[in-house]
Coordinates of C-alpha atoms in Angstrom, one line a residue:
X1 CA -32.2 48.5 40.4
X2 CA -29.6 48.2 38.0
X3 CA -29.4 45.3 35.4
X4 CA -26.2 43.6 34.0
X5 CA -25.4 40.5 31.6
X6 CA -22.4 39.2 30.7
X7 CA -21.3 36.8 28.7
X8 CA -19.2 33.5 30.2
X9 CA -16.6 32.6 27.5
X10 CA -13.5 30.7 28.3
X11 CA -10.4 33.6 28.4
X12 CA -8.2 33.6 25.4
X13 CA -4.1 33.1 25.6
X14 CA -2.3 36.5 25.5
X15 CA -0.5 37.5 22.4
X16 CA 2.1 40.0 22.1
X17 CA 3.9 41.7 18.9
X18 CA 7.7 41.1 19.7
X19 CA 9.8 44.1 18.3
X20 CA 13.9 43.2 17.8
X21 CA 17.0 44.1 16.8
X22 CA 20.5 43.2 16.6
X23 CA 23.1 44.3 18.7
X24 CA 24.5 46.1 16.2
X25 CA 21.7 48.5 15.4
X26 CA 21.0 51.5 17.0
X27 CA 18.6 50.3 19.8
X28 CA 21.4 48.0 20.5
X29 CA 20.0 45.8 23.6
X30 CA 17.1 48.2 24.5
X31 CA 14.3 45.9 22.5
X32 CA 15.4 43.0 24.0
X33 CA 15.7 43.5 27.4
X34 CA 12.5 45.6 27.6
X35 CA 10.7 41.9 26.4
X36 CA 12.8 40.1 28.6
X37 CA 10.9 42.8 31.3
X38 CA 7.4 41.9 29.7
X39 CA 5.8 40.2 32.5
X40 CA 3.5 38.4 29.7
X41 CA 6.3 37.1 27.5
X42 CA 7.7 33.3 28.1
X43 CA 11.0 33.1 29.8
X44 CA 13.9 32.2 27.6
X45 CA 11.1 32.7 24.0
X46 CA 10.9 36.1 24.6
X47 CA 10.0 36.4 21.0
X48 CA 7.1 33.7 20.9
X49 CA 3.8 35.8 20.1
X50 CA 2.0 33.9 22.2
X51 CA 2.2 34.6 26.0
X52 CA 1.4 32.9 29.2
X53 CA -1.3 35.2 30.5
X54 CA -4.7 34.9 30.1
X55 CA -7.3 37.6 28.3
X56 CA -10.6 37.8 29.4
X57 CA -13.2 38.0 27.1
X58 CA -13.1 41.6 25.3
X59 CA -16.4 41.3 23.3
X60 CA -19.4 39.1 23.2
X61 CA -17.7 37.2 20.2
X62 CA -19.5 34.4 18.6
X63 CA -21.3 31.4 18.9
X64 CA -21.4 28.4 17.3
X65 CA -24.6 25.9 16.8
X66 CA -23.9 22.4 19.5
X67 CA -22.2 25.1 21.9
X68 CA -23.6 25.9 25.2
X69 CA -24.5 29.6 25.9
X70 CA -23.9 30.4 29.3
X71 CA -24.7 33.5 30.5
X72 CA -24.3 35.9 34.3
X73 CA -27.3 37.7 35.0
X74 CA -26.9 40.5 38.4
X75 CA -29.4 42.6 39.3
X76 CA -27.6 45.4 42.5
X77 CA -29.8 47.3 44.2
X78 CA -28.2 50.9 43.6
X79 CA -30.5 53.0 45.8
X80 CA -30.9 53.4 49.4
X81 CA -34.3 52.1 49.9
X82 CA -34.8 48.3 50.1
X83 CA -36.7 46.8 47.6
X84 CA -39.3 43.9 48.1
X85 CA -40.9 40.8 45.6
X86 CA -37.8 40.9 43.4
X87 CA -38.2 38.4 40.4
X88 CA -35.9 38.0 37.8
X89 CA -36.9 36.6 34.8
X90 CA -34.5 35.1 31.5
X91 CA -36.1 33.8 28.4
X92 CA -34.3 32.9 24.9
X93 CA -36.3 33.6 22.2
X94 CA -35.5 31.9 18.6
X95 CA -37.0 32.2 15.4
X96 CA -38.9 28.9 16.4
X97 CA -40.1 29.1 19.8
X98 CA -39.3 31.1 23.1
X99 CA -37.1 28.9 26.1
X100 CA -37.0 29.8 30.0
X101 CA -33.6 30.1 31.0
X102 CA -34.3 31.1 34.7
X103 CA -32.8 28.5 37.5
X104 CA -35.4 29.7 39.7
X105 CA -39.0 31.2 39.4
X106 CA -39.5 31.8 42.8
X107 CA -39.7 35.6 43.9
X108 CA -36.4 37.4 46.0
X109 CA -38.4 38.6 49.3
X110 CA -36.3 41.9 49.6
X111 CA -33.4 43.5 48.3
X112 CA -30.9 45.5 50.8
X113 CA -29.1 48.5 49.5
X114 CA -26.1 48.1 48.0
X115 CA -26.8 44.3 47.7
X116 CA -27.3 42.3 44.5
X117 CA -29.1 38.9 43.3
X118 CA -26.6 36.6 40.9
X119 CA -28.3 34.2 38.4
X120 CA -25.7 31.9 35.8
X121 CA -28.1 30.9 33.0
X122 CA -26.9 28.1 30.6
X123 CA -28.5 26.6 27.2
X124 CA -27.1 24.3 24.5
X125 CA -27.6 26.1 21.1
X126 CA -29.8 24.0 19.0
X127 CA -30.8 26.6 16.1
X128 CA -29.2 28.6 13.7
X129 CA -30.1 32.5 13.0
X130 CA -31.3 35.7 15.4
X131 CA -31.4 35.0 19.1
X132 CA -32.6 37.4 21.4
X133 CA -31.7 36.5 25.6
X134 CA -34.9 38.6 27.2
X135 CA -34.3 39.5 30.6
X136 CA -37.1 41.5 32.8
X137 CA -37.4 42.7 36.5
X138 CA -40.0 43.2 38.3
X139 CA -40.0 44.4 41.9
X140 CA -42.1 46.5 44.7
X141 CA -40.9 49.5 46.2
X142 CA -41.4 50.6 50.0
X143 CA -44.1 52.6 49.4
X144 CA -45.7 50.0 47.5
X145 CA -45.4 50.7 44.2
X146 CA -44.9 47.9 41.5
X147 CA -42.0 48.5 38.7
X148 CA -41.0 46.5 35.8
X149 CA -38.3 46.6 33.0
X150 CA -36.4 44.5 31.3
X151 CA -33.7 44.2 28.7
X152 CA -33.0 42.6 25.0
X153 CA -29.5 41.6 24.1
X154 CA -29.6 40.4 20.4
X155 CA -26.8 37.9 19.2
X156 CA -26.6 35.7 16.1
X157 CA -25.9 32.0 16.0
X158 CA -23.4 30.9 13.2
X159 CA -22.8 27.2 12.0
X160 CA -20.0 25.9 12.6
X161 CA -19.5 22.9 10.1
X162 CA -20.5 22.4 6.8
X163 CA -21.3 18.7 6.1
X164 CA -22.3 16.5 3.1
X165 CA -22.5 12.5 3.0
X166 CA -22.2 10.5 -0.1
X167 CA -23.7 6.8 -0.6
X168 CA -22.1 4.1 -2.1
X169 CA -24.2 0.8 -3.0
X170 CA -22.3 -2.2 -2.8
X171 CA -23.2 -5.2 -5.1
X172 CA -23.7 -6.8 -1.8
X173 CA -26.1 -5.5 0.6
X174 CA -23.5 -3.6 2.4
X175 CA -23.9 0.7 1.7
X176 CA -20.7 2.7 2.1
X177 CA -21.2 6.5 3.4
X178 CA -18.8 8.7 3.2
X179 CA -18.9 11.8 5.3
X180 CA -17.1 15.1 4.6
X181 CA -16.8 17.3 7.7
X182 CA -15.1 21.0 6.9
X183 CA -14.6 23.7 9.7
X184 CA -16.1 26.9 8.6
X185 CA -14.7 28.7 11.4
X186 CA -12.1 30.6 11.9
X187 CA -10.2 28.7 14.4
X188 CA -8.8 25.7 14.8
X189 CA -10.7 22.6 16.6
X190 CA -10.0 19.1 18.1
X191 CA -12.4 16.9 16.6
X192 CA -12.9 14.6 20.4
X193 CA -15.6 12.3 18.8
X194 CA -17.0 11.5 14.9
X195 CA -19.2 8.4 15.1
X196 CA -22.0 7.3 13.1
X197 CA -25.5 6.0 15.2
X198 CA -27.0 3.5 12.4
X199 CA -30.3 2.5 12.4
X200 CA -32.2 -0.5 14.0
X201 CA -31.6 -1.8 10.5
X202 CA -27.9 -1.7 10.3
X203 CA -25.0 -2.5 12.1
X204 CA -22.0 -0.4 11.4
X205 CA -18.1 -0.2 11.2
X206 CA -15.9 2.2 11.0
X207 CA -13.5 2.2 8.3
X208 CA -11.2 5.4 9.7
X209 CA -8.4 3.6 11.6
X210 CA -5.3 1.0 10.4
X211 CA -4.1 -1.9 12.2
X212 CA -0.7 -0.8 13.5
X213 CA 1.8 -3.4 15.1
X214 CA -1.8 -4.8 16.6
X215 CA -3.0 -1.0 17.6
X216 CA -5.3 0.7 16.1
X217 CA -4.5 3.9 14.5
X218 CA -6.2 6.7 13.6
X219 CA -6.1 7.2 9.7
X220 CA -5.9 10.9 10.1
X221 CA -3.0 10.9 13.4
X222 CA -2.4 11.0 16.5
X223 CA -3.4 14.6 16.7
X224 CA -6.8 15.4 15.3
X225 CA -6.7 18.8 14.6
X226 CA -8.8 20.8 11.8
X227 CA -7.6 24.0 10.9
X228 CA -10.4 26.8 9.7
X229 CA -11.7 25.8 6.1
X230 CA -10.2 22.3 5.9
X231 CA -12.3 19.0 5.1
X232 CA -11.9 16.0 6.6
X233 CA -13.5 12.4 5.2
X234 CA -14.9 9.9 7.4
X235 CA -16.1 6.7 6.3
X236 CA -18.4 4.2 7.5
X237 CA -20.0 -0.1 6.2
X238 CA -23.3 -0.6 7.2
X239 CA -24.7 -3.6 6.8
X240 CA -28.1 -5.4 7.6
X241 CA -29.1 -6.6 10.5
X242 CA -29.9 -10.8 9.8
X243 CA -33.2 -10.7 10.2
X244 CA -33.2 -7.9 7.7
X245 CA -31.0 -9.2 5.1
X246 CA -33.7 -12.3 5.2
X247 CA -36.1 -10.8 3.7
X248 CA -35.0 -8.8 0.7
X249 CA -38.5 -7.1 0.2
X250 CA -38.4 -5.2 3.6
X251 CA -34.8 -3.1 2.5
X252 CA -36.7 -0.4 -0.4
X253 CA -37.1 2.3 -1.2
X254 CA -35.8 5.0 0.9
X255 CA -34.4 4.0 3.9
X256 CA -33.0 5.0 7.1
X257 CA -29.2 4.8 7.6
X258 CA -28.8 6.7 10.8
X259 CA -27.2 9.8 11.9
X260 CA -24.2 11.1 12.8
X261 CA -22.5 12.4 15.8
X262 CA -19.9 14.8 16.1
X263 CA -18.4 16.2 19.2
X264 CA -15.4 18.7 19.1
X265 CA -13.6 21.2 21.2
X266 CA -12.1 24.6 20.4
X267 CA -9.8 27.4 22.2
X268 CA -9.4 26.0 26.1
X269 CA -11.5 22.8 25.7
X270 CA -14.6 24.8 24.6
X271 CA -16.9 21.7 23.8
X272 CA -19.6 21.5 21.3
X273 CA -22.0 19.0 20.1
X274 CA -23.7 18.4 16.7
X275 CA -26.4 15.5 15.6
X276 CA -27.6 15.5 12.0
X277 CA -31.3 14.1 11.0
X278 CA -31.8 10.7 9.8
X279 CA -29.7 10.0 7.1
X280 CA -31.8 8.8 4.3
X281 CA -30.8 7.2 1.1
X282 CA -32.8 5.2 -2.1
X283 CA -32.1 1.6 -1.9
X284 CA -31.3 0.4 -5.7
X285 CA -33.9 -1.4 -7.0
X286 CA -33.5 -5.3 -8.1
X287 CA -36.8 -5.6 -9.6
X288 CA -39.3 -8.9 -9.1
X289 CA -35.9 -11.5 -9.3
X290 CA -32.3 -10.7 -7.1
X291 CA -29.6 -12.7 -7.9
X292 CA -26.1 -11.9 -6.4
X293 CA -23.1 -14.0 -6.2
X294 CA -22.0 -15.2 -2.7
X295 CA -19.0 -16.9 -3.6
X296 CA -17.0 -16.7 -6.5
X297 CA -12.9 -17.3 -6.8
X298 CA -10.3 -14.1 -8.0
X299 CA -8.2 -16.3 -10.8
X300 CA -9.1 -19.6 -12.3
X301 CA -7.4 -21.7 -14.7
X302 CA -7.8 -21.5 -18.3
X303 CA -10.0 -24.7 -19.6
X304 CA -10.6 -26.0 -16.5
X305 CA -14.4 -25.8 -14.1
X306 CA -14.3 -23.8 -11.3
X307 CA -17.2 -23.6 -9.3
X308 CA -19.7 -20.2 -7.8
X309 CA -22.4 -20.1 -5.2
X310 CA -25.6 -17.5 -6.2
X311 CA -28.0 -16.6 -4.5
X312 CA -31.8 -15.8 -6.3
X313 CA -34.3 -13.8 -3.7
X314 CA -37.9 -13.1 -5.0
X315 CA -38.5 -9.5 -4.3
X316 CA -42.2 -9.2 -5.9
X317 CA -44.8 -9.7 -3.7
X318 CA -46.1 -12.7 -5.4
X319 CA -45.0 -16.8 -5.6
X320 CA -42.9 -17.5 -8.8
X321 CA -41.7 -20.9 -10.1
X322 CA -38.6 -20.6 -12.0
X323 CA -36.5 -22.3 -14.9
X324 CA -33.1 -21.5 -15.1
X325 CA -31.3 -21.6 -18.2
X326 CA -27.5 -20.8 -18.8
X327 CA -26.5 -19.4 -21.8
X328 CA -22.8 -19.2 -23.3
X329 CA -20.9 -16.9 -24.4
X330 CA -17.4 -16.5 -26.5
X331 CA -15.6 -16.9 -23.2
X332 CA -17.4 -18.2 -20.8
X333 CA -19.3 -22.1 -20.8
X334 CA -21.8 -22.9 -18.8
X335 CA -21.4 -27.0 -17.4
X336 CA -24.5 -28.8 -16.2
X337 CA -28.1 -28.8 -18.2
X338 CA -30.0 -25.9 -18.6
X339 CA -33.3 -25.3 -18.5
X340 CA -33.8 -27.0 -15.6
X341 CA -36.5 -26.4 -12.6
X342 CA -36.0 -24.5 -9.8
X343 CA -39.5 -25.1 -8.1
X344 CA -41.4 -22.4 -6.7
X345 CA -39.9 -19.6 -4.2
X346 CA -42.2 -17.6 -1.8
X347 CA -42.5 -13.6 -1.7
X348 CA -39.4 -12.3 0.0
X349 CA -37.5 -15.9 0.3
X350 CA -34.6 -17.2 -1.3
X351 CA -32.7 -19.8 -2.7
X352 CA -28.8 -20.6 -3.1
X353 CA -27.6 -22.4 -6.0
X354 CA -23.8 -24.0 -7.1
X355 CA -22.8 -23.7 -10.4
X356 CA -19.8 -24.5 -12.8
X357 CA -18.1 -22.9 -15.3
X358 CA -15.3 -22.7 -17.5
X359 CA -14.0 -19.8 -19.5
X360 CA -11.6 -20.8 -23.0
X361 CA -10.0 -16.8 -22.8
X362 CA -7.2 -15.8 -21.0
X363 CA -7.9 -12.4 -19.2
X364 CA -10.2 -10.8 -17.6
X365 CA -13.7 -12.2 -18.2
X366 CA -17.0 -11.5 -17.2
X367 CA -19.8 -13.8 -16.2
X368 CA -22.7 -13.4 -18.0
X369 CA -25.6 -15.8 -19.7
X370 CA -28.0 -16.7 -17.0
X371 CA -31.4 -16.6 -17.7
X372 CA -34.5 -17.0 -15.2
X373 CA -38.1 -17.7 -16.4
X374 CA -41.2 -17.3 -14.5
X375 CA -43.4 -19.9 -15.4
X376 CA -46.7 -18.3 -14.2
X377 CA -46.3 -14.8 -15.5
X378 CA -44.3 -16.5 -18.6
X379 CA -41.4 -13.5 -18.3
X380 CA -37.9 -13.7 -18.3
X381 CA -35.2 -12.3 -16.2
X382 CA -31.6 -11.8 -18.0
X383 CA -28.9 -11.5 -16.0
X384 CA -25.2 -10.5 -17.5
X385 CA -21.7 -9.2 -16.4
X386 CA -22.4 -10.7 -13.0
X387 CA -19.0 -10.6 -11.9
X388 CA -15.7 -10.5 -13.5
X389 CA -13.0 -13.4 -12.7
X390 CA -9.3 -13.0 -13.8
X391 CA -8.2 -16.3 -16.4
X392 CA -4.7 -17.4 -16.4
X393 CA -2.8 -20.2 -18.2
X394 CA -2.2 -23.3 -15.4
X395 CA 1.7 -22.6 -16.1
X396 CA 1.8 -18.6 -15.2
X397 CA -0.6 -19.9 -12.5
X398 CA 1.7 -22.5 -10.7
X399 CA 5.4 -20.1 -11.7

């Protein structure tokens, strides 16, 4: 028996070298009629490299981690005897573990002469490194004897995109990630999908399309190409789910963002399929005592109130009752009394609470001078540059 694997690739566009001249040169016409002859050169862009033949494959070539490997296995009985109890075995061994790639594990009851048994063997690439396709026979001849053999074809799985994320903490509980995809290849692909799976903690939204004339757009064009060694950012807002963003204490430490998706296709719609591992990222501490603005106006009036909403979450594990005090600064004056009781708030619970303000400085101004005391443990939480609101005079306000 005789043993032979090849390699199923998509085939490859023809190219061509096209040699001219002018008229006036020697040649004269000669060049360019004999492309105009080519039968692989485009009618009427004779001197376009790029043909409208196909190639088949030349060489095994490479592959690429999220591809599929797809392979034809044939095993032709070159003798004149028939052969009996054929089994044909494929397995794909990795530096991790070893896979069974064979459609069928049942046994080939004979083999005629000059016949042959026809196996396509297919596996999505999940590893980088050394693989090695093993391929073995095993068969019975007519007088009974039992043979055996098999083959090792060696091939090495490249990656084909280098990505890094980057998180960005917002002062709500919103977290930015940014994603920088960059083909390492060396051709060009068609990036189909690039989507970001969140959590059962988040929801997400995607911030890599514009509103145009009421369609959305992609931000990087109608044709999403990435040529060999370029990077391309995606980015994404997550933010928790409601009954997470309840209860403060649950979001910390290092937490689970999700993970991303990306789907592309190369020469001939070649498609290929990457998922990352859990994204993980450290979730800024707040200490024992949050408090975050949830409402608070751009530009205010100089000398007169305007009015914020905070929010105060207790993220110890233990019940505090709190005094708040408001402190003033060269810019900014606290209205209302301070030092006054806020009652006691549970582990993980919070409270909202309106304040008003004034600031006596044109500019830009930050809001500081809050101060929150825990009666029971007797400590005290300072909390300045809050937020930042622009101050205007009334008459460049109403102009």
């Amino acid at each position: 028996l005789i043993f032979a694997v090849m390699r199923l690739t998509k085939p490859t566009l023809f190219t061509n070298i096209p040699v001219t001249c002018e008229e006036r040169d020697l040649p004269g016409n000669l060049f360019n009629q004999l492309m105009k002859d080519d039968p692989s050169t485009v009618m009427g862009a004779e001197t376009l490299m790029l043909g409208e033949m196909l190639t088949l494959p030349q060489n095994f070539g490479n592959i690429f981690l999220g591809e599929t490997f797809s392979s034809y296995i044939s095993v032709h009985n070159d003798s004149n005897q028939v052969v009996k109890d054929i089994l044909v075995k494929a397995d794909l061994q990795t530096s991790s573990q070893r896979l069974n790639l064979s459609a069928s594990s049942a046994a080939v009851a004979e083999l005629k002469p000059d016949c042959c048994i026809d196996d396509v063997i297919h596996h999505e690439v999940k590893e980088i490194g050394t693989h090695i396709l093993v391929c073995a026979v095993s068969y019975t001849t007519q007088t009974g004897e039992k043979m055996y053999f098999r083959k090792f074809f060696k091939f090495q799985v490249l990656k084909p995109l280098d990505v890094k994320t980057k998180f960005y903490n917002a002062e709500t509980d919103e977290v930015f990630l940014e994603a920088q995809i960059q083909n390492i290849t060396t051709s060009p692909m068609f990036m189909e999908k690039v989507s970001l799976e969140p959590s059962m903690m988040y929801n997400v939204a995607e911030l890599n399309t514009v509103d145009t004339a009421g369609e959305s757009e992609s931000t990087f064009g109608a044709r999403t190409y990435l040529q060999p060694m370029d990077t391309r950012q995606y980015l994404y807002c997550l933010k928790p789910k409601q009954e997470f963003a309840e209860k403060a204490g649950v979001i910390k430490g290092v937490t689970v963002i999700g993970k991303l998706d990306i789907v592309w296709k190369t020469n001939l719609g070649e498609r290929g399929r990457l998922q990352t591992s859990q994204l993980q990222r450290m979730a800024p501490g707040y200490g024992d005592v949050r408090l975050s603005l949830e409402t608070i106006p751009d530009t205010v009036n100089l000398e007169e109130p305007f009015d914020i909403t905070c929010k105060i979450t207790n993220c110890s594990e233990r019940t505090m009752d709190l005094v708040l005090e408001m402190c003033n600064t060269n810019s900014i004056h606290w209205c209302g009394v301070s030092g006054r009781q806020l009652g006691k708030l549970h582990p993980s619970s919070s409270l909202h609470l309106a304040l008003t303000l004034l600031s006596s400085v044109q500019g830009l101004q930050s809001v500081s001078g809050l101060r929150l005391t825990d009666t029971f443990l007797k400590r005290t939480y300072e909390y300045d540059d809050i937020a930042q609101v622009c101050v205007v005079s009334s008459e460049v306000k109403q102009s």
